[in-house]
PDB file of C-alpha atoms in Angstrom:
ATOM      1  CA  MET E   1     145.710 114.573 144.116  1.00 79.00           C
ATOM      2  CA  ASN E   2     142.552 114.515 146.246  1.00 95.00           C
ATOM      3  CA  ARG E   3     142.788 118.201 147.147  1.00 95.00           C
ATOM      4  CA  LYS E   4     143.342 119.139 143.524  1.00 95.00           C
ATOM      5  CA  LYS E   5     140.370 117.026 142.426  1.00 96.00           C
ATOM      6  CA  LYS E   6     138.053 118.560 145.048  1.00 96.00           C
ATOM      7  CA  ILE E   7     138.965 122.095 144.027  1.00 97.00           C
ATOM      8  CA  PHE E   8     138.549 121.261 140.357  1.00 97.00           C
ATOM      9  CA  THR E   9     135.125 119.681 140.860  1.00 97.00           C
ATOM     10  CA  LYS E  10     133.927 122.681 142.916  1.00 97.00           C
ATOM     11  CA  LEU E  11     135.036 125.111 140.226  1.00 97.00           C
ATOM     12  CA  LYS E  12     133.499 122.962 137.512  1.00 97.00           C
ATOM     13  CA  ALA E  13     130.161 122.855 139.375  1.00 97.00           C
ATOM     14  CA  LYS E  14     130.235 126.621 139.833  1.00 96.00           C
ATOM     15  CA  ASP E  15     130.803 127.131 136.100  1.00 96.00           C
ATOM     16  CA  LYS E  16     127.994 124.718 135.305  1.00 95.00           C
ATOM     17  CA  ARG E  17     125.539 126.647 137.522  1.00 94.00           C
ATOM     18  CA  ALA E  18     126.570 129.982 135.995  1.00 93.00           C
ATOM     19  CA  ASN E  19     126.122 128.574 132.493  1.00 92.00           C
ATOM     20  CA  ALA E  20     122.688 127.210 133.369  1.00 89.00           C
ATOM     21  CA  LYS E  21     121.544 130.657 134.487  1.00 87.00           C
ATOM     22  CA  LEU E  22     122.582 132.164 131.162  1.00 88.00           C
ATOM     23  CA  HIS E  23     120.630 129.672 129.069  1.00 84.00           C
ATOM     24  CA  LYS E  24     117.045 129.736 130.250  1.00 81.00           C
ATOM     25  CA  SER E  25     114.605 127.101 129.070  1.00 81.00           C
ATOM     26  CA  ASN E  26     112.214 127.971 126.252  1.00 85.00           C
ATOM     27  CA  LYS E  27     109.425 125.727 127.449  1.00 86.00           C
ATOM     28  CA  PRO E  28     106.329 127.454 128.851  1.00 89.00           C
ATOM     29  CA  ALA E  29     105.664 127.550 132.572  1.00 90.00           C
ATOM     30  CA  TYR E  30     103.604 124.695 133.986  1.00 93.00           C
ATOM     31  CA  VAL E  31      99.905 125.437 134.458  1.00 93.00           C
ATOM     32  CA  SER E  32      98.022 123.076 136.740  1.00 95.00           C
ATOM     33  CA  LYS E  33      94.850 121.324 135.665  1.00 95.00           C
ATOM     34  CA  ALA E  34      92.770 123.389 138.111  1.00 94.00           C
ATOM     35  CA  GLU E  35      94.217 126.632 136.743  1.00 94.00           C
ATOM     36  CA  ARG E  36      93.466 125.543 133.173  1.00 94.00           C
ATOM     37  CA  GLU E  37      89.853 124.843 134.154  1.00 94.00           C
ATOM     38  CA  LYS E  38      89.545 128.274 135.798  1.00 94.00           C
ATOM     39  CA  LEU E  39      90.932 129.974 132.704  1.00 91.00           C
ATOM     40  CA  ALA E  40      88.595 128.013 130.449  1.00 92.00           C
ATOM     41  CA  GLN E  41      85.582 128.942 132.589  1.00 92.00           C
ATOM     42  CA  GLN E  42      86.560 132.602 132.542  1.00 90.00           C
ATOM     43  CA  GLU E  43      86.894 132.593 128.754  1.00 86.00           C
ATOM     44  CA  ASP E  44      83.736 130.586 127.939  1.00 83.00           C
ATOM     45  CA  PRO E  45      81.027 132.582 129.793  1.00 71.00           C
ATOM     46  CA  ALA E  46      82.215 135.931 128.426  1.00 56.00           C
ATOM     47  CA  PRO E  47      81.227 135.289 124.766  1.00 55.00           C
ATOM     48  CA  GLU E  48      77.933 133.679 125.826  1.00 52.00           C
ATOM     49  CA  GLN E  49      76.931 136.695 127.926  1.00 54.00           C
ATOM     50  CA  THR E  50      77.630 139.129 125.115  1.00 55.00           C
ATOM     51  CA  SER E  51      75.650 137.042 122.645  1.00 55.00           C
ATOM     52  CA  SER E  52      72.655 136.807 125.005  1.00 56.00           C
ATOM     53  CA  THR E  53      72.626 140.592 125.583  1.00 59.00           C
ATOM     54  CA  GLU E  54      72.691 141.232 121.823  1.00 58.00           C
ATOM     55  CA  GLN E  55      69.519 139.216 121.221  1.00 56.00           C
TER      56      GLN E  55
END
């Protein structure tokens, strides 16, 4: 019984891992707070520079 159970649990775990690879998560990748600040700083100065050159 023990040997049968061990084999069954190994096969079940293998199937579970294979199934998890097929169904990827739809949530977006995590972006750290520092990265968000960098992106915000890169986006903000660009419009200000163009508006100052137009005047």
